[in-house]
Amino acid sequence: MKKFSWLGFDTAFLKEIILASDIPNADLYIDGDDPDSLVSCMNTICSYPDADFILKYRSIIEQKLLLQYKDEVLKVCKALSITEGTFNEKQLAMTRKAASANLINAYIAALLSVSGLDIRDSNYSSFRYTRSVDMKKTPCEEVPLHAYQKDAVSALTKHFIENDKKAGLLVMPTGSGKSRTASCFLIREMVSRGYQILWLVHRHLLIDQAADCFYRFAGLSKIKNPAIRDYRISCISGEHLRISQADRHEILIASVASVCRNKDHLKRILGNKVMIVVDEAHHALAPSYQEVISFVQKHRKNTKLLGLTATPVRANEADSQTLYHIFDDTILFQVSMTDLITKGFLAAPKFHRVETGENFEPIISFDEEKMIRKYSELPETLVGKIAASCSRNALIVNEYLNHKAEYGKTLIFAMNVIHCRLLCTELRKHHVRCGCIYSGYEDNASVIDDFKTGKLDVLVNVNIMTEGSDVPDIHTVFLTRPTQSEGLLMQMIGRGMRGTQAGGTETVNIVDFYDQWDVFRHWLSPEFVITGEYEEETTEKESVKKKMADSYEWELCQDIYRSMVFSAQESNTSIMLPVGWYTLLDSDGETERFLVFENQLDGLRRLVMEKAGWITDTAFDGKAALDRYFGGFEDKPTVEDLDLLLYNFRSNETPPVIHAFESRKQIEPYYVAERAKGSGTDLLTAAAEAYNAYQAVSDIYGSLEAYQMKVCEAAVYNGNQRFIGQKVEELPLERIPFDRTPCYDIEQLADEVNREMFHGELSGLGSIHWSDKPYKTYYGKHFGETHDIVINSVLNSKDVPVDVVKYVLYHEMLHKDNMTHNPEFRAKEHLYPNYEQWDHFLDAEMERFDIKEM
């Protein structure tokens, strides 16, 4: 997947940013036009545009960049609801808008687009930051609903408001507008009455879809409460806010995994009255959902629970009964797909599956495999390969030509812009009245109007028509791109499912082009999504082809290793290079990787050799394996990794094997130094050769100079392991606290922490002092050899509560006896009173300070 880069930006814009920054010797970078030098400097300033970058350089972005990109200005204006006037008037209105989270998100999206990224395929979310709605300026207006949706809202209102009941299920088929119906009820009836909404999903991909409803329909809350003031939407997941960054906001939309791992923070952010919503409620049977629901109900007695599902009946009667019981055995409203089709609200779907016979898996790269497994979607590089297939494209064109009369007005969802234009060109060659639309194409509106009025028979588009463009009489929808996003699939199918009551058609053809997939087989079937009829599932486990595993190198594990290096640096522990990895499957069939280090090999070999003694012993878990086989190892595997390894040994006939990193000895500084010594090669030259030959070197060590230093250190210390140093990024002077007058005695605070948390019995610590300057890398550090503790002087301010400083001190003092952040460490850390409040201050409040030079 393509990554963000400053390389494609106008050099004049980059120079303006560099001049406005506080980077030393900025004039050296702007004398010439060397793009590599400018990009290097920009990466030092900000490697990826974030809120701070937008706020600091907003005027330069507006004056020196966006004026060159008319399409991006129009997209920003659309996001900011600026629709009136000429282009110049829109642009001027844009510059006068307040610096809200919405504006920041829109500007970030524009920068990503200028860099060449399609934000729909870059895991970008417009809800990355909390969205605060200005209720004074938001109009009070109703949201159009179908009759059955209004009936559902009435049923929900009667149950939860008039009868004050606690729980219930809303059962509506996929495509009928469950999210729209539920959010309209929740905003109008619950938010207006002071209820906080906690909307839980099982996948982070579903979060933005729900958040968009709450954002667009915010005005509904003023119908019952015209005086409502606060209306904030925070999304919590690995792609949005961390739960420690969230606050007591009106709308919380979260992945259940992110909440379940950090339930203590719920006590801080939960409102007095809470409405829990479980999207795809059949997932409520999972332990993670049960834990979160029980936790909220325990700490907030005034809690209500709503489940949304299309399929309340589970695979067996016991699960169905359990599910009903969770929601008080109550179905509040239920409508079937058959009812909606019969009444004309939805068109009856006719499914056509076209087998292309194309197999693209042999050309999937390792990076692409990683992205598919991580995000469950095709990366754009692979999309490009599929879109360029001449035989596949010919099949798509011929499918339409061979059934032209039957298919009628046809909407084709293409894979990318190139695919869109290719298909349109080929159809026109066969004298088909065809148009195409895609993001950035100036004539989109006129092309859609031609399609709507019958001047075009076929419209090829890239995601544009998922946004609700009103062309009701579509007879056929072509789906050419595999997806695991039910929301995206339903948006595409929904363009053709408008029934006669909604100005649409009685039937719609859903044509799905299905390629041959052997490993990545779990792309959604339109028929399954619409009808809920389960396809026969294979019991065969997904596996990685051996040829892929044998040649597998650093790419798929580099992110894992980077995080481990960071953790080691943060706790001042050393970390070895891995020698290989296990590819494992968890209980949900998701791929996980367990990195193996050299000094773990003996323990793993003994674990495998003695498996006959534990494989049927269910009491033998990861903790028991850790205690038995890894008691004396410096780099211990985690209990979670060992639990997963044991699970794979017990559930697979073929035991998992370690895949070796063949290049490890080619890059480890000790071996590079040894080879240089043996061949008489200069150390710096040998290091440069390894750096240029192996991508892993730059991933681990960063710059060539840093790697050369490590090779020289290895030669001097003769292979004795040294701590891998962290590149410390100093906090710029303007980020120093606005009140720099020292106000805390750090040694006195340390004594208080010792008395309060260790009963005065913690001994053996070295010196404890403030850092000589403020840093933004970390708040404190414990040095293992001396047990010295240094606390970031940015915290030495009256604007930082004393308990925040003491909490950081306590964290570092715990490292005296535990250098890692393992579960035992976290359990002790959480003993600090109100730790979640101080976590929140460090993760969220510190970022909000306007920290300037004194």
PDB file of C-alpha atoms in Angstrom, residues 343-529:
ATOM      1  CA  LYS A 343     -44.591  -3.741  -0.117  1.00  0.00           C
ATOM      2  CA  GLY A 344     -42.335  -2.233  -2.755  1.00  0.00           C
ATOM      3  CA  PHE A 345     -39.802  -0.561  -0.469  1.00  0.00           C
ATOM      4  CA  LEU A 346     -37.031  -2.769  -1.836  1.00  0.00           C
ATOM      5  CA  ALA A 347     -36.501  -4.278  -5.274  1.00  0.00           C
ATOM      6  CA  ALA A 348     -36.319  -8.061  -5.403  1.00  0.00           C
ATOM      7  CA  PRO A 349     -32.666  -9.001  -6.010  1.00  0.00           C
ATOM      8  CA  LYS A 350     -31.727 -11.509  -8.724  1.00  0.00           C
ATOM      9  CA  PHE A 351     -28.193 -12.752  -8.144  1.00  0.00           C
ATOM     10  CA  HIS A 352     -25.791 -13.667 -10.934  1.00  0.00           C
ATOM     11  CA  ARG A 353     -22.353 -14.953  -9.997  1.00  0.00           C
ATOM     12  CA  VAL A 354     -19.852 -14.795 -12.858  1.00  0.00           C
ATOM     13  CA  GLU A 355     -16.778 -16.963 -12.347  1.00  0.00           C
ATOM     14  CA  THR A 356     -13.863 -15.174 -14.009  1.00  0.00           C
ATOM     15  CA  GLY A 357     -11.441 -18.091 -13.642  1.00  0.00           C
ATOM     16  CA  GLU A 358      -8.691 -15.569 -12.848  1.00  0.00           C
ATOM     17  CA  ASN A 359      -6.242 -16.419 -10.057  1.00  0.00           C
ATOM     18  CA  PHE A 360      -4.243 -13.443  -8.806  1.00  0.00           C
ATOM     19  CA  GLU A 361      -2.773 -15.050  -5.682  1.00  0.00           C
ATOM     20  CA  PRO A 362       0.515 -16.079  -7.362  1.00  0.00           C
ATOM     21  CA  ILE A 363       1.306 -12.399  -7.971  1.00  0.00           C
ATOM     22  CA  ILE A 364       0.463 -11.222  -4.448  1.00  0.00           C
ATOM     23  CA  SER A 365       3.561  -9.701  -2.834  1.00  0.00           C
ATOM     24  CA  PHE A 366       4.461 -10.149   0.815  1.00  0.00           C
ATOM     25  CA  ASP A 367       3.481  -6.558   1.615  1.00  0.00           C
ATOM     26  CA  GLU A 368       0.132  -7.099  -0.093  1.00  0.00           C
ATOM     27  CA  GLU A 369      -0.468 -10.304   1.864  1.00  0.00           C
ATOM     28  CA  LYS A 370       0.232  -8.441   5.083  1.00  0.00           C
ATOM     29  CA  MET A 371      -2.225  -5.695   4.199  1.00  0.00           C
ATOM     30  CA  ILE A 372      -4.964  -8.174   3.267  1.00  0.00           C
ATOM     31  CA  ARG A 373      -4.548 -10.054   6.535  1.00  0.00           C
ATOM     32  CA  LYS A 374      -4.391  -6.892   8.610  1.00  0.00           C
ATOM     33  CA  TYR A 375      -7.211  -4.885   7.020  1.00  0.00           C
ATOM     34  CA  SER A 376      -9.288  -7.607   5.289  1.00  0.00           C
ATOM     35  CA  GLU A 377      -9.305  -5.574   2.072  1.00  0.00           C
ATOM     36  CA  LEU A 378      -7.327  -5.530  -1.175  1.00  0.00           C
ATOM     37  CA  PRO A 379      -4.400  -3.075  -1.104  1.00  0.00           C
ATOM     38  CA  GLU A 380      -4.317  -0.596  -3.967  1.00  0.00           C
ATOM     39  CA  THR A 381      -1.209  -2.161  -5.504  1.00  0.00           C
ATOM     40  CA  LEU A 382      -3.081  -5.448  -5.933  1.00  0.00           C
ATOM     41  CA  VAL A 383      -6.216  -3.631  -7.103  1.00  0.00           C
ATOM     42  CA  GLY A 384      -4.099  -2.119  -9.862  1.00  0.00           C
ATOM     43  CA  LYS A 385      -2.871  -5.537 -10.981  1.00  0.00           C
ATOM     44  CA  ILE A 386      -6.401  -6.956 -11.117  1.00  0.00           C
ATOM     45  CA  ALA A 387      -7.782  -3.870 -12.846  1.00  0.00           C
ATOM     46  CA  ALA A 388      -5.156  -4.216 -15.604  1.00  0.00           C
ATOM     47  CA  SER A 389      -6.198  -7.784 -16.504  1.00  0.00           C
ATOM     48  CA  CYS A 390      -7.294  -7.659 -20.153  1.00  0.00           C
ATOM     49  CA  SER A 391      -9.044 -11.032 -20.048  1.00  0.00           C
ATOM     50  CA  ARG A 392     -10.994 -10.131 -16.911  1.00  0.00           C
ATOM     51  CA  ASN A 393     -12.045  -6.768 -18.323  1.00  0.00           C
ATOM     52  CA  ALA A 394     -13.151  -8.419 -21.568  1.00  0.00           C
ATOM     53  CA  LEU A 395     -15.302 -10.809 -19.535  1.00  0.00           C
ATOM     54  CA  ILE A 396     -16.985  -7.892 -17.729  1.00  0.00           C
ATOM     55  CA  VAL A 397     -17.700  -6.072 -21.001  1.00  0.00           C
ATOM     56  CA  ASN A 398     -18.995  -9.217 -22.708  1.00  0.00           C
ATOM     57  CA  GLU A 399     -21.270 -10.019 -19.764  1.00  0.00           C
ATOM     58  CA  TYR A 400     -23.076  -6.750 -20.363  1.00  0.00           C
ATOM     59  CA  LEU A 401     -23.089  -7.043 -24.175  1.00  0.00           C
ATOM     60  CA  ASN A 402     -24.457 -10.602 -24.070  1.00  0.00           C
ATOM     61  CA  HIS A 403     -27.345  -9.623 -21.755  1.00  0.00           C
ATOM     62  CA  LYS A 404     -27.862  -6.029 -22.753  1.00  0.00           C
ATOM     63  CA  ALA A 405     -31.660  -6.221 -23.016  1.00  0.00           C
ATOM     64  CA  GLU A 406     -32.026  -8.052 -19.698  1.00  0.00           C
ATOM     65  CA  TYR A 407     -29.646  -5.798 -17.750  1.00  0.00           C
ATOM     66  CA  GLY A 408     -31.059  -2.457 -18.934  1.00  0.00           C
ATOM     67  CA  LYS A 409     -29.821   0.594 -17.024  1.00  0.00           C
ATOM     68  CA  THR A 410     -26.593  -0.710 -15.514  1.00  0.00           C
ATOM     69  CA  LEU A 411     -24.334   0.731 -12.833  1.00  0.00           C
ATOM     70  CA  ILE A 412     -20.792  -0.693 -12.735  1.00  0.00           C
ATOM     71  CA  PHE A 413     -18.578  -0.321  -9.676  1.00  0.00           C
ATOM     72  CA  ALA A 414     -15.003  -0.352 -10.963  1.00  0.00           C
ATOM     73  CA  MET A 415     -11.868  -1.070  -8.939  1.00  0.00           C
ATOM     74  CA  ASN A 416      -9.983   2.205  -9.467  1.00  0.00           C
ATOM     75  CA  VAL A 417      -9.857   5.188 -11.825  1.00  0.00           C
ATOM     76  CA  ILE A 418      -7.850   3.375 -14.494  1.00  0.00           C
ATOM     77  CA  HIS A 419     -10.264   0.434 -14.377  1.00  0.00           C
ATOM     78  CA  CYS A 420     -13.199   2.833 -14.595  1.00  0.00           C
ATOM     79  CA  ARG A 421     -11.875   4.515 -17.732  1.00  0.00           C
ATOM     80  CA  LEU A 422     -10.786   1.235 -19.339  1.00  0.00           C
ATOM     81  CA  LEU A 423     -14.229  -0.339 -18.982  1.00  0.00           C
ATOM     82  CA  CYS A 424     -15.945   2.802 -20.236  1.00  0.00           C
ATOM     83  CA  THR A 425     -13.668   2.981 -23.285  1.00  0.00           C
ATOM     84  CA  GLU A 426     -14.234  -0.698 -24.145  1.00  0.00           C
ATOM     85  CA  LEU A 427     -18.019  -0.381 -23.844  1.00  0.00           C
ATOM     86  CA  ARG A 428     -18.021   2.704 -26.055  1.00  0.00           C
ATOM     87  CA  LYS A 429     -16.050   0.790 -28.673  1.00  0.00           C
ATOM     88  CA  HIS A 430     -19.066  -1.507 -28.866  1.00  0.00           C
ATOM     89  CA  HIS A 431     -21.372   1.497 -29.315  1.00  0.00           C
ATOM     90  CA  VAL A 432     -22.752   1.375 -25.780  1.00  0.00           C
ATOM     91  CA  ARG A 433     -23.986   4.705 -24.439  1.00  0.00           C
ATOM     92  CA  CYS A 434     -21.638   4.761 -21.460  1.00  0.00           C
ATOM     93  CA  GLY A 435     -20.253   7.386 -19.113  1.00  0.00           C
ATOM     94  CA  CYS A 436     -17.759   7.293 -16.255  1.00  0.00           C
ATOM     95  CA  ILE A 437     -17.351   9.240 -13.028  1.00  0.00           C
ATOM     96  CA  TYR A 438     -14.645   9.269 -10.374  1.00  0.00           C
ATOM     97  CA  SER A 439     -13.260  11.537  -7.694  1.00  0.00           C
ATOM     98  CA  GLY A 440     -11.749  14.691  -9.191  1.00  0.00           C
ATOM     99  CA  TYR A 441     -13.538  14.424 -12.552  1.00  0.00           C
ATOM    100  CA  GLU A 442     -15.125  17.826 -13.199  1.00  0.00           C
ATOM    101  CA  ASP A 443     -18.117  16.563 -15.210  1.00  0.00           C
ATOM    102  CA  ASN A 444     -19.404  14.103 -12.608  1.00  0.00           C
ATOM    103  CA  ALA A 445     -22.668  15.969 -12.015  1.00  0.00           C
ATOM    104  CA  SER A 446     -23.562  16.252 -15.698  1.00  0.00           C
ATOM    105  CA  VAL A 447     -22.669  12.580 -16.362  1.00  0.00           C
ATOM    106  CA  ILE A 448     -24.885  11.429 -13.459  1.00  0.00           C
ATOM    107  CA  ASP A 449     -27.700  13.615 -14.799  1.00  0.00           C
ATOM    108  CA  ASP A 450     -27.338  12.027 -18.263  1.00  0.00           C
ATOM    109  CA  PHE A 451     -27.542   8.573 -16.677  1.00  0.00           C
ATOM    110  CA  LYS A 452     -30.587   9.588 -14.646  1.00  0.00           C
ATOM    111  CA  THR A 453     -32.465  11.036 -17.617  1.00  0.00           C
ATOM    112  CA  GLY A 454     -31.760   8.065 -19.904  1.00  0.00           C
ATOM    113  CA  LYS A 455     -29.111   9.590 -22.168  1.00  0.00           C
ATOM    114  CA  LEU A 456     -26.706   6.898 -20.953  1.00  0.00           C
ATOM    115  CA  ASP A 457     -27.394   3.192 -20.562  1.00  0.00           C
ATOM    116  CA  VAL A 458     -24.306   2.352 -18.481  1.00  0.00           C
ATOM    117  CA  LEU A 459     -22.454   4.324 -15.826  1.00  0.00           C
ATOM    118  CA  VAL A 460     -19.031   3.168 -14.613  1.00  0.00           C
ATOM    119  CA  ASN A 461     -17.889   4.690 -11.333  1.00  0.00           C
ATOM    120  CA  VAL A 462     -15.363   4.391  -8.506  1.00  0.00           C
ATOM    121  CA  ASN A 463     -17.236   4.661  -5.198  1.00  0.00           C
ATOM    122  CA  ILE A 464     -18.955   7.916  -6.200  1.00  0.00           C
ATOM    123  CA  MET A 465     -22.379   6.276  -6.417  1.00  0.00           C
ATOM    124  CA  THR A 466     -22.074   4.838  -2.902  1.00  0.00           C
ATOM    125  CA  GLU A 467     -22.654   8.333  -1.513  1.00  0.00           C
ATOM    126  CA  GLY A 468     -26.397   8.388  -2.141  1.00  0.00           C
ATOM    127  CA  SER A 469     -26.670   9.873  -5.634  1.00  0.00           C
ATOM    128  CA  ASP A 470     -30.350   9.698  -6.578  1.00  0.00           C
ATOM    129  CA  VAL A 471     -30.815   7.459  -9.639  1.00  0.00           C
ATOM    130  CA  PRO A 472     -33.762   5.294  -8.555  1.00  0.00           C
ATOM    131  CA  ASP A 473     -34.491   3.221 -11.691  1.00  0.00           C
ATOM    132  CA  ILE A 474     -31.272   1.181 -11.889  1.00  0.00           C
ATOM    133  CA  HIS A 475     -31.949  -2.324 -13.209  1.00  0.00           C
ATOM    134  CA  THR A 476     -28.496  -3.891 -12.747  1.00  0.00           C
ATOM    135  CA  VAL A 477     -25.441  -3.448 -10.537  1.00  0.00           C
ATOM    136  CA  PHE A 478     -22.040  -4.896 -11.519  1.00  0.00           C
ATOM    137  CA  LEU A 479     -19.661  -5.605  -8.607  1.00  0.00           C
ATOM    138  CA  THR A 480     -16.090  -6.016  -9.841  1.00  0.00           C
ATOM    139  CA  ARG A 481     -14.096  -5.635  -6.632  1.00  0.00           C
ATOM    140  CA  PRO A 482     -13.879  -8.229  -3.824  1.00  0.00           C
ATOM    141  CA  THR A 483     -14.542  -6.792  -0.364  1.00  0.00           C
ATOM    142  CA  GLN A 484     -15.045  -7.863   3.237  1.00  0.00           C
ATOM    143  CA  SER A 485     -16.811  -4.617   4.131  1.00  0.00           C
ATOM    144  CA  GLU A 486     -20.524  -5.322   4.529  1.00  0.00           C
ATOM    145  CA  GLY A 487     -21.169  -1.578   4.725  1.00  0.00           C
ATOM    146  CA  LEU A 488     -19.433  -0.853   1.416  1.00  0.00           C
ATOM    147  CA  LEU A 489     -21.056  -3.834  -0.283  1.00  0.00           C
ATOM    148  CA  MET A 490     -24.521  -2.765   0.870  1.00  0.00           C
ATOM    149  CA  GLN A 491     -23.896   0.805  -0.264  1.00  0.00           C
ATOM    150  CA  MET A 492     -23.118  -0.498  -3.743  1.00  0.00           C
ATOM    151  CA  ILE A 493     -26.001  -2.973  -3.867  1.00  0.00           C
ATOM    152  CA  GLY A 494     -28.317  -0.388  -2.342  1.00  0.00           C
ATOM    153  CA  ARG A 495     -27.995   1.846  -5.417  1.00  0.00           C
ATOM    154  CA  GLY A 496     -30.147  -0.693  -7.260  1.00  0.00           C
ATOM    155  CA  MET A 497     -32.485  -1.877  -4.515  1.00  0.00           C
ATOM    156  CA  ARG A 498     -34.878   1.062  -4.528  1.00  0.00           C
ATOM    157  CA  GLY A 499     -38.338  -0.463  -4.797  1.00  0.00           C
ATOM    158  CA  THR A 500     -41.360   0.944  -6.602  1.00  0.00           C
ATOM    159  CA  GLN A 501     -42.527   2.745  -3.421  1.00  0.00           C
ATOM    160  CA  ALA A 502     -39.214   4.639  -3.520  1.00  0.00           C
ATOM    161  CA  GLY A 503     -39.351   5.401  -7.251  1.00  0.00           C
ATOM    162  CA  GLY A 504     -37.282   2.374  -8.189  1.00  0.00           C
ATOM    163  CA  THR A 505     -37.824  -0.984  -9.859  1.00  0.00           C
ATOM    164  CA  GLU A 506     -39.516  -4.256  -8.953  1.00  0.00           C
ATOM    165  CA  THR A 507     -36.352  -6.319  -9.435  1.00  0.00           C
ATOM    166  CA  VAL A 508     -32.623  -5.659  -9.623  1.00  0.00           C
ATOM    167  CA  ASN A 509     -29.842  -7.801 -11.093  1.00  0.00           C
ATOM    168  CA  ILE A 510     -26.812  -8.096  -8.800  1.00  0.00           C
ATOM    169  CA  VAL A 511     -23.905  -9.358 -10.917  1.00  0.00           C
ATOM    170  CA  ASP A 512     -20.875 -10.422  -8.890  1.00  0.00           C
ATOM    171  CA  PHE A 513     -17.577 -11.104 -10.670  1.00  0.00           C
ATOM    172  CA  TYR A 514     -15.805 -13.733  -8.612  1.00  0.00           C
ATOM    173  CA  ASP A 515     -12.153 -14.624  -9.115  1.00  0.00           C
ATOM    174  CA  GLN A 516     -10.422 -17.814  -8.045  1.00  0.00           C
ATOM    175  CA  TRP A 517      -9.165 -17.484  -4.465  1.00  0.00           C
ATOM    176  CA  ASP A 518      -7.450 -20.364  -2.665  1.00  0.00           C
ATOM    177  CA  VAL A 519      -5.961 -18.654   0.412  1.00  0.00           C
ATOM    178  CA  PHE A 520      -7.935 -15.401   0.725  1.00  0.00           C
ATOM    179  CA  ARG A 521     -11.385 -16.845   0.194  1.00  0.00           C
ATOM    180  CA  HIS A 522     -13.530 -14.876   2.623  1.00  0.00           C
ATOM    181  CA  TRP A 523     -14.755 -12.107   0.318  1.00  0.00           C
ATOM    182  CA  LEU A 524     -18.387 -11.325   0.965  1.00  0.00           C
ATOM    183  CA  SER A 525     -21.051 -12.804  -1.263  1.00  0.00           C
ATOM    184  CA  PRO A 526     -23.833 -10.305  -2.138  1.00  0.00           C
ATOM    185  CA  GLU A 527     -26.430 -13.077  -1.885  1.00  0.00           C
ATOM    186  CA  PHE A 528     -25.245 -14.029   1.596  1.00  0.00           C
ATOM    187  CA  VAL A 529     -25.245 -10.403   2.778  1.00  0.00           C
TER     188      VAL A 529
END
